[in-house]
């Protein structure tokens, strides 16, 4: 069975600082990997996805993520955080060849200090 | 393009009652998935519908059911509500190319509170 681990429940960074959110997955084959962001009272917004090819993927809002097969990781990064980035971030995995039936991590809550 | 819409946005029900939630996918999307989000269990997959047929189902009791109409709109129903059913129910719509789903776009959710 596939699973996703986000080891950091809560991260606090200062505005303008760099950010890295960790995600580790467990899946036998090459998975489809996603990062979503959820603001309070809102649904999930897709930040970026990895299907195959270049292991460094660019997303919206200046986010990027790197797929590392050897470490079973798909960490999300942003070089300079803005106050509006404060939200909850979810990593998700879909079975190989599909984005249906996503399995989500437990989420990382990001607080941005002024 | 309009996004995924879900109605109602908020709902309060009593234990034992039943509830129906509605989801209208993005125009042209024919696959609709439902997820339950709770503080304790996180985000969990309920089921997926495509072409009016349930294609995948998560590990939820039979009290949770759904359907999809010919215009791709979907409803999910929860019967005999329990306190533990209080959650944010999210609908996601997708295209299905070659039989597979490549991206899911989520609606704002319906917040269900069971008292």
GROMACS .gro file of C-alpha atoms in nm:
model
  229
    1UNK     CA    1   0.000   0.000   0.000
    2UNK     CA    2   0.118   0.347  -0.074
    3UNK     CA    3   0.178   0.600   0.204
    4UNK     CA    4   0.303   0.954   0.248
    5UNK     CA    5   0.487   1.099   0.548
    6UNK     CA    6   0.522   1.465   0.621
    7UNK     CA    7   0.746   1.467   0.929
    8UNK     CA    8   0.695   1.832   1.017
    9UNK     CA    9   0.355   1.912   1.162
   10UNK     CA   10   0.426   2.283   1.198
   11UNK     CA   11   0.699   2.506   1.055
   12UNK     CA   12   0.758   2.873   1.131
   13UNK     CA   13   0.971   3.092   0.907
   14UNK     CA   14   1.030   3.464   0.876
   15UNK     CA   15   0.908   3.648   0.571
   16UNK     CA   16   1.182   3.651   0.309
   17UNK     CA   17   1.349   3.338   0.443
   18UNK     CA   18   1.380   3.020   0.241
   19UNK     CA   19   1.147   2.727   0.296
   20UNK     CA   20   1.172   2.352   0.262
   21UNK     CA   21   0.882   2.120   0.344
   22UNK     CA   22   0.964   1.751   0.362
   23UNK     CA   23   0.771   1.467   0.207
   24UNK     CA   24   0.860   1.099   0.200
   25UNK     CA   25   0.654   0.841   0.018
   26UNK     CA   26   0.631   0.468   0.012
   27UNK     CA   27   0.533   0.305  -0.314
   28UNK     CA   28   0.667   0.012  -0.511
   29UNK     CA   29   0.676   0.167  -0.856
   30UNK     CA   30   0.729   0.522  -0.974
   31UNK     CA   31   0.445   0.721  -0.827
   32UNK     CA   32   0.274   1.037  -0.934
   33UNK     CA   33   0.356   1.303  -0.672
   34UNK     CA   34   0.175   1.622  -0.590
   35UNK     CA   35   0.187   1.918  -0.357
   36UNK     CA   36  -0.132   2.097  -0.262
   37UNK     CA   37  -0.190   2.403  -0.047
   38UNK     CA   38  -0.498   2.471   0.164
   39UNK     CA   39  -0.584   2.810   0.312
   40UNK     CA   40  -0.828   2.828   0.603
   41UNK     CA   41  -1.182   2.749   0.495
   42UNK     CA   42  -1.073   2.668   0.143
   43UNK     CA   43  -1.028   2.362  -0.071
   44UNK     CA   44  -0.697   2.233  -0.201
   45UNK     CA   45  -0.500   2.415  -0.467
   46UNK     CA   46  -0.251   2.222  -0.679
   47UNK     CA   47   0.099   2.373  -0.651
   48UNK     CA   48   0.290   2.129  -0.867
   49UNK     CA   49   0.312   1.769  -0.979
   50UNK     CA   50   0.569   1.513  -1.085
   51UNK     CA   51   0.490   1.239  -1.332
   52UNK     CA   52   0.822   1.159  -1.497
   53UNK     CA   53   1.124   1.321  -1.659
   54UNK     CA   54   1.309   1.612  -1.502
   55UNK     CA   55   1.325   1.554  -1.129
   56UNK     CA   56   1.306   1.925  -1.047
   57UNK     CA   57   0.959   2.056  -1.113
   58UNK     CA   58   0.840   2.412  -1.104
   59UNK     CA   59   0.500   2.510  -0.977
   60UNK     CA   60   0.287   2.812  -0.916
   61UNK     CA   61   0.361   3.091  -0.669
   62UNK     CA   62   0.737   3.040  -0.700
   63UNK     CA   63   0.740   2.689  -0.552
   64UNK     CA   64   0.952   2.403  -0.676
   65UNK     CA   65   1.000   2.042  -0.571
   66UNK     CA   66   1.266   1.782  -0.631
   67UNK     CA   67   1.196   1.413  -0.675
   68UNK     CA   68   1.469   1.194  -0.529
   69UNK     CA   69   1.403   0.830  -0.598
   70UNK     CA   70   1.694   0.707  -0.384
   71UNK     CA   71   1.553   0.886  -0.081
   72UNK     CA   72   1.184   0.834  -0.166
   73UNK     CA   73   1.140   1.206  -0.116
   74UNK     CA   74   0.962   1.492  -0.287
   75UNK     CA   75   1.048   1.803  -0.088
   76UNK     CA   76   0.886   2.137  -0.159
   77UNK     CA   77   1.100   2.450  -0.164
   78UNK     CA   78   1.065   2.824  -0.203
   79UNK     CA   79   1.361   3.063  -0.197
   80UNK     CA   80   1.180   3.355  -0.034
   81UNK     CA   81   0.857   3.315   0.160
   82UNK     CA   82   0.579   3.575   0.153
   83UNK     CA   83   0.327   3.633   0.431
   84UNK     CA   84   0.055   3.509   0.196
   85UNK     CA   85   0.221   3.165   0.185
   86UNK     CA   86   0.095   3.092   0.537
   87UNK     CA   87  -0.131   2.789   0.493
   88UNK     CA   88  -0.132   2.412   0.525
   89UNK     CA   89   0.061   2.212   0.271
   90UNK     CA   90  -0.014   1.856   0.169
   91UNK     CA   91   0.198   1.611  -0.021
   92UNK     CA   92   0.010   1.340  -0.208
   93UNK     CA   93   0.088   1.031  -0.409
   94UNK     CA   94  -0.113   0.865  -0.681
   95UNK     CA   95  -0.065   0.511  -0.808
   96UNK     CA   96   0.174   0.481  -1.097
   97UNK     CA   97   0.013   0.607  -1.412
   98UNK     CA   98  -0.269   0.779  -1.237
   99UNK     CA   99  -0.367   1.065  -1.015
  100UNK     CA  100  -0.688   0.899  -0.906
  101UNK     CA  101  -0.735   0.781  -0.549
  102UNK     CA  102  -0.469   1.012  -0.405
  103UNK     CA  103  -0.309   0.926  -0.074
  104UNK     CA  104  -0.228   1.237   0.127
  105UNK     CA  105   0.023   1.310   0.398
  106UNK     CA  106  -0.095   1.456   0.725
  107UNK     CA  107   0.002   1.807   0.622
  108UNK     CA  108   0.246   2.074   0.736
  109UNK     CA  109   0.112   2.398   0.879
  110UNK     CA  110   0.327   2.694   0.775
  111UNK     CA  111   0.337   3.011   0.982
  112UNK     CA  112   0.514   3.316   0.840
  113UNK     CA  113   0.647   3.578   1.080
  114UNK     CA  114   0.664   3.942   0.969
  115UNK     CA  115  -1.343   2.848  -1.665
  116UNK     CA  116  -1.546   2.821  -1.350
  117UNK     CA  117  -1.396   2.599  -1.085
  118UNK     CA  118  -1.545   2.310  -0.896
  119UNK     CA  119  -1.852   2.414  -0.703
  120UNK     CA  120  -1.994   2.239  -0.399
  121UNK     CA  121  -2.324   2.297  -0.229
  122UNK     CA  122  -2.407   2.360   0.040
  123UNK     CA  123  -2.092   2.505   0.191
  124UNK     CA  124  -2.202   2.445   0.548
  125UNK     CA  125  -2.445   2.197   0.693
  126UNK     CA  126  -2.555   2.100   1.041
  127UNK     CA  127  -2.733   1.770   1.091
  128UNK     CA  128  -2.840   1.553   1.381
  129UNK     CA  129  -2.721   1.199   1.451
  130UNK     CA  130  -2.927   0.944   1.266
  131UNK     CA  131  -3.027   1.177   0.986
  132UNK     CA  132  -2.906   1.150   0.631
  133UNK     CA  133  -2.741   1.413   0.415
  134UNK     CA  134  -2.677   1.474   0.046
  135UNK     CA  135  -2.390   1.686  -0.080
  136UNK     CA  136  -2.358   1.812  -0.434
  137UNK     CA  137  -2.060   1.875  -0.660
  138UNK     CA  138  -2.045   2.035  -1.003
  139UNK     CA  139  -1.715   1.966  -1.179
  140UNK     CA  140  -1.521   2.196  -1.406
  141UNK     CA  141  -1.683   2.213  -1.747
  142UNK     CA  142  -1.555   1.927  -1.961
  143UNK     CA  143  -1.432   1.720  -1.668
  144UNK     CA  144  -1.603   1.385  -1.644
  145UNK     CA  145  -1.434   1.232  -1.342
  146UNK     CA  146  -1.540   1.332  -0.992
  147UNK     CA  147  -1.375   1.212  -0.673
  148UNK     CA  148  -1.479   1.268  -0.313
  149UNK     CA  149  -1.253   1.300  -0.010
  150UNK     CA  150  -1.321   1.334   0.361
  151UNK     CA  151  -1.098   1.561   0.569
  152UNK     CA  152  -1.095   1.537   0.948
  153UNK     CA  153  -0.840   1.654   1.206
  154UNK     CA  154  -0.784   1.299   1.325
  155UNK     CA  155  -0.773   1.100   1.001
  156UNK     CA  156  -0.662   1.370   0.759
  157UNK     CA  157  -0.762   1.351   0.395
  158UNK     CA  158  -0.910   1.018   0.292
  159UNK     CA  159  -1.039   0.905  -0.044
  160UNK     CA  160  -1.406   0.811  -0.054
  161UNK     CA  161  -1.484   0.722  -0.416
  162UNK     CA  162  -1.446   0.822  -0.778
  163UNK     CA  163  -1.713   0.841  -1.046
  164UNK     CA  164  -1.662   0.850  -1.418
  165UNK     CA  165  -1.931   0.826  -1.683
  166UNK     CA  166  -2.195   0.772  -1.416
  167UNK     CA  167  -2.012   0.465  -1.281
  168UNK     CA  168  -1.822   0.424  -0.958
  169UNK     CA  169  -1.465   0.339  -1.060
  170UNK     CA  170  -1.283   0.332  -0.728
  171UNK     CA  171  -1.388   0.319  -0.367
  172UNK     CA  172  -1.200   0.392  -0.047
  173UNK     CA  173  -1.233   0.215   0.284
  174UNK     CA  174  -1.557   0.363   0.412
  175UNK     CA  175  -1.873   0.191   0.533
  176UNK     CA  176  -2.172   0.142   0.310
  177UNK     CA  177  -2.346   0.439   0.472
  178UNK     CA  178  -2.139   0.649   0.234
  179UNK     CA  179  -2.263   0.636  -0.122
  180UNK     CA  180  -2.261   0.849  -0.429
  181UNK     CA  181  -2.377   0.886  -0.781
  182UNK     CA  182  -2.299   1.079  -1.093
  183UNK     CA  183  -2.540   1.221  -1.345
  184UNK     CA  184  -2.511   1.241  -1.721
  185UNK     CA  185  -2.393   1.603  -1.698
  186UNK     CA  186  -2.105   1.483  -1.472
  187UNK     CA  187  -2.250   1.647  -1.160
  188UNK     CA  188  -2.212   1.424  -0.860
  189UNK     CA  189  -2.382   1.377  -0.528
  190UNK     CA  190  -2.269   1.192  -0.222
  191UNK     CA  191  -2.502   1.068   0.045
  192UNK     CA  192  -2.435   0.972   0.402
  193UNK     CA  193  -2.709   0.783   0.580
  194UNK     CA  194  -2.758   0.734   0.954
  195UNK     CA  195  -2.515   1.008   1.043
  196UNK     CA  196  -2.271   0.958   1.329
  197UNK     CA  197  -2.079   1.221   1.523
  198UNK     CA  198  -1.759   1.098   1.357
  199UNK     CA  199  -1.894   1.194   1.016
  200UNK     CA  200  -1.836   1.560   1.102
  201UNK     CA  201  -1.579   1.665   0.846
  202UNK     CA  202  -1.496   1.875   0.547
  203UNK     CA  203  -1.605   1.687   0.237
  204UNK     CA  204  -1.406   1.778  -0.069
  205UNK     CA  205  -1.494   1.710  -0.426
  206UNK     CA  206  -1.232   1.700  -0.698
  207UNK     CA  207  -1.285   1.698  -1.071
  208UNK     CA  208  -1.052   1.561  -1.333
  209UNK     CA  209  -1.017   1.485  -1.695
  210UNK     CA  210  -0.968   1.121  -1.774
  211UNK     CA  211  -0.741   1.065  -2.071
  212UNK     CA  212  -0.676   0.715  -2.193
  213UNK     CA  213  -0.864   0.587  -1.891
  214UNK     CA  214  -0.638   0.760  -1.642
  215UNK     CA  215  -0.658   1.070  -1.427
  216UNK     CA  216  -0.368   1.313  -1.433
  217UNK     CA  217  -0.473   1.607  -1.218
  218UNK     CA  218  -0.742   1.668  -0.964
  219UNK     CA  219  -0.890   2.011  -0.903
  220UNK     CA  220  -1.062   2.056  -0.571
  221UNK     CA  221  -1.369   2.250  -0.474
  222UNK     CA  222  -1.401   2.456  -0.155
  223UNK     CA  223  -1.567   2.173   0.031
  224UNK     CA  224  -1.881   2.124   0.235
  225UNK     CA  225  -1.837   2.153   0.609
  226UNK     CA  226  -2.069   1.899   0.773
  227UNK     CA  227  -2.130   1.915   1.144
  228UNK     CA  228  -2.320   1.632   1.311
  229UNK     CA  229  -2.468   1.706   1.655
   0.00000   0.00000   0.00000
